[in-house]
Amino acid sequence: MAADPTTRTLISHAQLRRGRGRVLYWVVLSVVVAGFTLVFLGPLYWMVTGALKSGQEIAQTPPSLFPRHPQPGNYVDAWNNLDLAKLLFNTFYYATGAVVFQLVLDTAAAYALSKLRPVLGKLILGMMLATLMIPAMVLIVPQYVTVIDLPIVHVNLLDSPFAIWLPLVANAFNIFLLKRFFDSIPEDLMAAAVMDGATPLRTLWSIVLPMSRPILGVVAIFAVTAVWKDFLWPKLVMPSPETRTVSVGIYAFAGGTPMNVVIAASVIAAIPTVVLFLIFQRNIMSGLTTGGLKG
């Protein structure tokens, strides 16, 4: 396909067709791609190979690039000694609840702001988005005070899954993503549903949600990864060993466990989220881009 002659780029098409310009272009592109690949995949490589090394090899300086004598038994030791089955089950349970709460409540909020258009809806949305400017660490103390003594009902939520679920529901970013997607749904469909006698709830269930599967998948994946990778908040609100998440559990056992076994446990903990992304990466990309289209 011929290039559009009206397109303006940093390097013109005439320069790219010349021998020197073409070589320079591919050299710069290769260096940039290799650099970013090293930055993003380098830590993963060291984690996977470090889990196969012995305790002496992983502590040596300078570190070795490849394991001299791979020890896959480190993964077995990590699974058994750190009780990863229990930790992974706890984390999966919290992640599932977070997905359900966010899909129900954030979808309802976004639908109301996008299609029902309540009074002061723009002001409410602006105040929600303003919370994205507040550092997460600043909110730790007020959230913790709220969790240990829930207002009105005065219930202590420590070691309760609601201590993880409820703060995740108030996610302004997800509400904004959902609203932008709902805005792209043609108003003609909404008007046709109203003419057919559909209530707002029926319209949401029969028209909006079936068309919003890509963005709902994105929100669900964001919810899962937020629970899976979080450390500080679960450590504060889940002090009991029986309710720990996988990240907190690995940290708790790290003190008396060989470093290679701890790294092997980290690899096992990272596998579910990596597999989840590889399976649903097409849905993630389509959900993030479709919301910006009109029609």
CSV table of C-alpha atoms in Angstrom, one decimal:
chain,number,residue,atom,x,y,z
A,1,MET,CA,0.0,0.0,0.0
A,2,ALA,CA,1.5,3.3,-1.0
A,3,ALA,CA,2.2,5.9,1.6
A,4,ASP,CA,0.1,9.0,1.8
A,5,PRO,CA,2.2,11.9,0.4
A,6,THR,CA,0.4,14.3,2.7
A,7,THR,CA,1.6,12.5,5.9
A,8,ARG,CA,4.3,14.4,7.7
A,9,THR,CA,6.7,12.5,9.8
A,10,LEU,CA,10.1,13.1,11.5
A,11,ILE,CA,11.9,11.3,8.7
A,12,SER,CA,10.5,11.8,5.1
A,13,HIS,CA,9.7,8.9,2.9
A,14,ALA,CA,12.4,10.1,0.4
A,15,GLN,CA,15.0,9.8,3.2
A,16,LEU,CA,13.8,6.4,4.1
A,17,ARG,CA,14.2,5.2,0.6
A,18,ARG,CA,17.9,6.3,0.5
A,19,GLY,CA,20.5,3.8,1.6
A,20,ARG,CA,21.9,5.8,4.5
A,21,GLY,CA,18.5,7.0,5.8
A,22,ARG,CA,17.1,3.4,5.7
A,23,VAL,CA,20.1,2.1,7.6
A,24,LEU,CA,19.9,4.8,10.2
A,25,TYR,CA,16.1,4.3,10.7
A,26,TRP,CA,16.5,0.6,11.3
A,27,VAL,CA,19.4,1.0,13.6
A,28,VAL,CA,17.5,3.5,15.8
A,29,LEU,CA,14.4,1.4,15.7
A,30,SER,CA,16.3,-1.7,16.7
A,31,VAL,CA,18.1,0.0,19.5
A,32,VAL,CA,14.9,1.5,20.9
A,33,VAL,CA,12.9,-1.8,20.7
A,34,ALA,CA,15.8,-3.8,22.2
A,35,GLY,CA,16.2,-1.2,25.1
A,36,PHE,CA,12.5,-1.3,26.0
A,37,THR,CA,12.4,-5.1,25.7
A,38,LEU,CA,15.4,-5.3,28.1
A,39,VAL,CA,13.8,-2.9,30.6
A,40,PHE,CA,10.5,-4.7,30.7
A,41,LEU,CA,11.5,-8.3,30.3
A,42,GLY,CA,14.9,-8.1,32.1
A,43,PRO,CA,13.4,-8.3,35.7
A,44,LEU,CA,11.2,-11.2,34.6
A,45,TYR,CA,14.2,-13.1,33.2
A,46,TRP,CA,16.2,-12.6,36.4
A,47,MET,CA,13.3,-13.8,38.5
A,48,VAL,CA,12.7,-16.9,36.5
A,49,THR,CA,16.4,-17.9,36.3
A,50,GLY,CA,17.0,-16.9,39.9
A,51,ALA,CA,14.4,-19.4,41.0
A,52,LEU,CA,16.5,-22.1,39.3
A,53,LYS,CA,19.8,-21.2,41.1
A,54,SER,CA,21.2,-22.5,44.3
A,55,GLY,CA,21.4,-20.3,47.4
A,56,GLN,CA,25.2,-19.7,46.9
A,57,GLU,CA,24.8,-18.9,43.2
A,58,ILE,CA,22.1,-16.4,43.6
A,59,ALA,CA,24.1,-14.5,46.3
A,60,GLN,CA,27.3,-14.4,44.4
A,61,THR,CA,28.8,-11.2,42.9
A,62,PRO,CA,28.8,-10.6,40.0
A,63,PRO,CA,25.6,-12.6,39.3
A,64,SER,CA,25.6,-15.4,36.7
A,65,LEU,CA,23.6,-14.9,33.6
A,66,PHE,CA,22.4,-18.6,33.4
A,67,PRO,CA,22.0,-21.1,36.3
A,68,ARG,CA,25.0,-23.4,36.3
A,69,HIS,CA,23.0,-26.3,37.8
A,70,PRO,CA,19.3,-25.7,37.5
A,71,GLN,CA,17.2,-26.7,40.5
A,72,PRO,CA,13.6,-27.0,39.5
A,73,GLY,CA,12.9,-28.5,42.9
A,74,ASN,CA,12.9,-24.9,44.3
A,75,TYR,CA,9.4,-24.5,42.9
A,76,VAL,CA,8.3,-27.6,44.8
A,77,ASP,CA,9.8,-26.3,48.0
A,78,ALA,CA,8.2,-22.9,47.5
A,79,TRP,CA,4.8,-24.5,46.9
A,80,ASN,CA,5.0,-26.7,50.0
A,81,ASN,CA,6.9,-24.6,52.5
A,82,LEU,CA,5.1,-21.3,51.9
A,83,ASP,CA,1.6,-22.9,51.6
A,84,LEU,CA,1.1,-21.2,48.2
A,85,ALA,CA,-2.1,-23.1,47.5
A,86,LYS,CA,-3.9,-21.4,50.5
A,87,LEU,CA,-2.4,-18.0,49.6
A,88,LEU,CA,-3.4,-18.2,45.9
A,89,PHE,CA,-6.9,-19.3,46.9
A,90,ASN,CA,-7.3,-16.3,49.2
A,91,THR,CA,-6.1,-13.9,46.5
A,92,PHE,CA,-8.3,-15.5,43.9
A,93,TYR,CA,-11.3,-15.2,46.2
A,94,TYR,CA,-10.6,-11.5,46.9
A,95,ALA,CA,-10.0,-10.8,43.2
A,96,THR,CA,-13.3,-12.5,42.3
A,97,GLY,CA,-15.2,-10.4,44.8
A,98,ALA,CA,-13.5,-7.2,43.6
A,99,VAL,CA,-14.5,-8.0,40.0
A,100,VAL,CA,-18.2,-8.6,41.0
A,101,PHE,CA,-18.4,-5.4,43.1
A,102,GLN,CA,-16.7,-3.2,40.5
A,103,LEU,CA,-18.7,-4.6,37.6
A,104,VAL,CA,-22.0,-4.0,39.4
A,105,LEU,CA,-21.5,-0.7,41.1
A,106,ASP,CA,-19.0,1.0,38.8
A,107,THR,CA,-21.2,0.0,35.8
A,108,ALA,CA,-24.3,1.4,37.5
A,109,ALA,CA,-22.5,4.7,38.3
A,110,ALA,CA,-21.1,5.1,34.7
A,111,TYR,CA,-24.5,4.3,33.2
A,112,ALA,CA,-26.2,6.9,35.3
A,113,LEU,CA,-23.6,9.5,34.4
A,114,SER,CA,-23.6,8.7,30.7
A,115,LYS,CA,-27.2,7.9,29.8
A,116,LEU,CA,-29.5,9.0,32.7
A,117,ARG,CA,-27.6,12.3,33.1
A,118,PRO,CA,-28.6,13.2,36.7
A,119,VAL,CA,-28.6,16.8,38.1
A,120,LEU,CA,-25.0,17.9,38.8
A,121,GLY,CA,-23.8,14.7,37.1
A,122,LYS,CA,-20.8,16.6,35.5
A,123,LEU,CA,-19.9,18.1,38.8
A,124,ILE,CA,-20.0,14.6,40.4
A,125,LEU,CA,-17.8,13.2,37.6
A,126,GLY,CA,-15.4,16.0,38.0
A,127,MET,CA,-15.0,15.4,41.7
A,128,MET,CA,-14.5,11.7,41.1
A,129,LEU,CA,-11.8,12.4,38.5
A,130,ALA,CA,-10.2,14.9,40.9
A,131,THR,CA,-9.5,12.0,43.3
A,132,LEU,CA,-7.1,10.6,40.8
A,133,MET,CA,-4.8,13.5,41.5
A,134,ILE,CA,-4.5,12.4,45.2
A,135,PRO,CA,-1.6,10.0,45.9
A,136,ALA,CA,-2.7,6.6,47.0
A,137,MET,CA,-0.5,6.7,50.1
A,138,VAL,CA,-2.3,9.8,51.3
A,139,LEU,CA,-5.5,7.8,51.5
A,140,ILE,CA,-4.1,4.9,53.4
A,141,VAL,CA,-4.7,6.4,56.9
A,142,PRO,CA,-8.3,7.6,56.4
A,143,GLN,CA,-9.2,4.3,54.7
A,144,TYR,CA,-7.7,2.3,57.5
A,145,VAL,CA,-9.5,4.4,60.2
A,146,THR,CA,-12.7,3.8,58.2
A,147,VAL,CA,-12.1,0.0,58.0
A,148,ILE,CA,-11.4,-0.5,61.7
A,149,ASP,CA,-14.6,1.4,62.6
A,150,LEU,CA,-17.1,1.5,59.7
A,151,PRO,CA,-19.2,4.7,60.1
A,152,ILE,CA,-22.9,4.4,61.2
A,153,VAL,CA,-22.8,0.6,61.7
A,154,HIS,CA,-19.5,0.7,63.7
A,155,VAL,CA,-18.2,-2.7,62.5
A,156,ASN,CA,-14.5,-3.7,62.4
A,157,LEU,CA,-13.7,-5.1,58.9
A,158,LEU,CA,-10.1,-6.3,59.7
A,159,ASP,CA,-9.6,-9.8,58.3
A,160,SER,CA,-12.8,-9.4,56.3
A,161,PRO,CA,-12.8,-9.5,52.5
A,162,PHE,CA,-14.9,-6.4,52.5
A,163,ALA,CA,-11.9,-4.5,53.7
A,164,ILE,CA,-10.4,-5.2,50.3
A,165,TRP,CA,-13.6,-5.1,48.2
A,166,LEU,CA,-15.1,-1.8,49.4
A,167,PRO,CA,-12.2,0.5,48.8
A,168,LEU,CA,-11.7,-0.9,45.3
A,169,VAL,CA,-15.3,-0.1,44.3
A,170,ALA,CA,-14.6,3.6,44.5
A,171,ASN,CA,-12.5,3.5,41.4
A,172,ALA,CA,-12.8,6.8,39.5
A,173,PHE,CA,-10.7,5.6,36.6
A,174,ASN,CA,-12.9,2.6,35.9
A,175,ILE,CA,-16.0,4.7,36.1
A,176,PHE,CA,-14.5,7.1,33.6
A,177,LEU,CA,-13.5,4.3,31.2
A,178,LEU,CA,-17.0,2.8,31.4
A,179,LYS,CA,-18.7,6.2,30.9
A,180,ARG,CA,-16.6,7.0,27.9
A,181,PHE,CA,-17.6,3.6,26.4
A,182,PHE,CA,-21.3,4.2,27.2
A,183,ASP,CA,-21.0,7.6,25.6
A,184,SER,CA,-20.1,5.9,22.3
A,185,ILE,CA,-23.3,3.9,22.2
A,186,PRO,CA,-25.6,5.5,19.6
A,187,GLU,CA,-28.5,7.5,21.2
A,188,ASP,CA,-30.8,6.1,18.5
A,189,LEU,CA,-30.6,2.7,20.2
A,190,MET,CA,-31.5,4.2,23.5
A,191,ALA,CA,-34.4,6.2,22.0
A,192,ALA,CA,-35.7,3.0,20.3
A,193,ALA,CA,-35.6,1.1,23.6
A,194,VAL,CA,-37.6,3.9,25.3
A,195,MET,CA,-40.2,3.9,22.5
A,196,ASP,CA,-40.6,0.1,23.0
A,197,GLY,CA,-41.3,0.7,26.6
A,198,ALA,CA,-38.0,-0.4,28.1
A,199,THR,CA,-37.2,0.9,31.5
A,200,PRO,CA,-33.6,2.3,32.2
A,201,LEU,CA,-32.7,-0.9,33.9
A,202,ARG,CA,-34.0,-3.0,31.1
A,203,THR,CA,-32.1,-0.9,28.6
A,204,LEU,CA,-28.9,-1.4,30.6
A,205,TRP,CA,-29.4,-5.1,30.7
A,206,SER,CA,-30.5,-5.8,27.2
A,207,ILE,CA,-28.7,-3.2,25.1
A,208,VAL,CA,-25.8,-1.5,26.9
A,209,LEU,CA,-24.2,-4.5,28.7
A,210,PRO,CA,-24.2,-6.8,25.6
A,211,MET,CA,-22.4,-4.1,23.6
A,212,SER,CA,-20.0,-3.3,26.4
A,213,ARG,CA,-18.3,-6.7,26.8
A,214,PRO,CA,-14.9,-5.5,25.7
A,215,ILE,CA,-14.7,-2.7,28.3
A,216,LEU,CA,-16.3,-4.9,31.0
A,217,GLY,CA,-13.5,-7.4,30.4
A,218,VAL,CA,-10.9,-4.6,30.8
A,219,VAL,CA,-12.4,-3.5,34.1
A,220,ALA,CA,-12.5,-7.1,35.3
A,221,ILE,CA,-8.8,-7.6,34.4
A,222,PHE,CA,-7.8,-4.3,36.1
A,223,ALA,CA,-9.7,-5.4,39.2
A,224,VAL,CA,-7.9,-8.8,39.3
A,225,THR,CA,-4.4,-7.3,38.8
A,226,ALA,CA,-5.1,-4.6,41.4
A,227,VAL,CA,-5.8,-7.2,44.0
A,228,TRP,CA,-3.1,-9.6,42.9
A,229,LYS,CA,-0.2,-7.1,43.0
A,230,ASP,CA,-1.3,-5.0,46.0
A,231,PHE,CA,0.9,-5.4,49.1
A,232,LEU,CA,0.6,-2.6,51.6
A,233,TRP,CA,-3.2,-2.5,52.0
A,234,PRO,CA,-3.7,-6.3,52.4
A,235,LYS,CA,-0.9,-6.3,54.9
A,236,LEU,CA,-2.7,-3.7,57.0
A,237,VAL,CA,-6.2,-5.1,56.8
A,238,MET,CA,-5.4,-8.9,56.7
A,239,PRO,CA,-3.1,-9.4,59.7
A,240,SER,CA,-4.2,-13.0,60.3
A,241,PRO,CA,-2.1,-15.8,58.6
A,242,GLU,CA,-5.3,-17.4,57.4
A,243,THR,CA,-6.5,-14.4,55.4
A,244,ARG,CA,-3.2,-13.2,53.8
A,245,THR,CA,-2.9,-12.6,50.1
A,246,VAL,CA,-0.1,-14.2,48.1
A,247,SER,CA,2.2,-11.1,48.1
A,248,VAL,CA,1.8,-10.7,51.9
A,249,GLY,CA,2.3,-14.4,52.5
A,250,ILE,CA,5.5,-14.5,50.5
A,251,TYR,CA,6.8,-11.5,52.4
A,252,ALA,CA,5.9,-13.0,55.8
A,253,PHE,CA,7.8,-16.3,55.1
A,254,ALA,CA,10.8,-14.6,53.4
A,255,GLY,CA,12.6,-14.0,56.7
A,256,GLY,CA,13.4,-17.7,57.3
A,257,THR,CA,13.3,-19.0,53.8
A,258,PRO,CA,16.2,-19.3,51.3
A,259,MET,CA,16.1,-16.5,48.7
A,260,ASN,CA,16.0,-18.9,45.7
A,261,VAL,CA,12.8,-20.5,47.2
A,262,VAL,CA,11.3,-17.0,47.8
A,263,ILE,CA,12.0,-16.1,44.2
A,264,ALA,CA,10.4,-19.3,43.0
A,265,ALA,CA,7.3,-18.5,45.0
A,266,SER,CA,7.2,-15.1,43.3
A,267,VAL,CA,7.4,-16.7,39.9
A,268,ILE,CA,4.4,-19.0,40.8
A,269,ALA,CA,2.5,-16.0,42.1
A,270,ALA,CA,3.1,-14.1,38.8
A,271,ILE,CA,2.0,-16.9,36.5
A,272,PRO,CA,-1.8,-16.4,36.8
A,273,THR,CA,-1.8,-12.7,35.9
A,274,VAL,CA,0.6,-13.3,33.0
A,275,VAL,CA,-1.6,-16.1,31.7
A,276,LEU,CA,-4.7,-13.9,32.1
A,277,PHE,CA,-3.2,-11.2,30.1
A,278,LEU,CA,-2.0,-13.5,27.3
A,279,ILE,CA,-5.5,-15.0,27.0
A,280,PHE,CA,-7.4,-11.7,27.0
A,281,GLN,CA,-4.9,-9.3,25.5
A,282,ARG,CA,-7.0,-8.8,22.4
A,283,ASN,CA,-10.0,-7.9,24.6
A,284,ILE,CA,-7.9,-5.5,26.6
A,285,MET,CA,-6.8,-3.6,23.5
A,286,SER,CA,-10.2,-3.6,21.9
A,287,GLY,CA,-11.8,-2.4,25.1
A,288,LEU,CA,-9.4,0.4,25.6
A,289,THR,CA,-9.7,1.7,22.0
A,290,THR,CA,-13.3,1.2,21.2
A,291,GLY,CA,-14.5,3.7,23.8
A,292,GLY,CA,-12.9,6.5,21.9
A,293,LEU,CA,-14.9,5.8,18.7
A,294,LYS,CA,-18.2,7.4,18.0
A,295,GLY,CA,-21.0,6.0,15.8
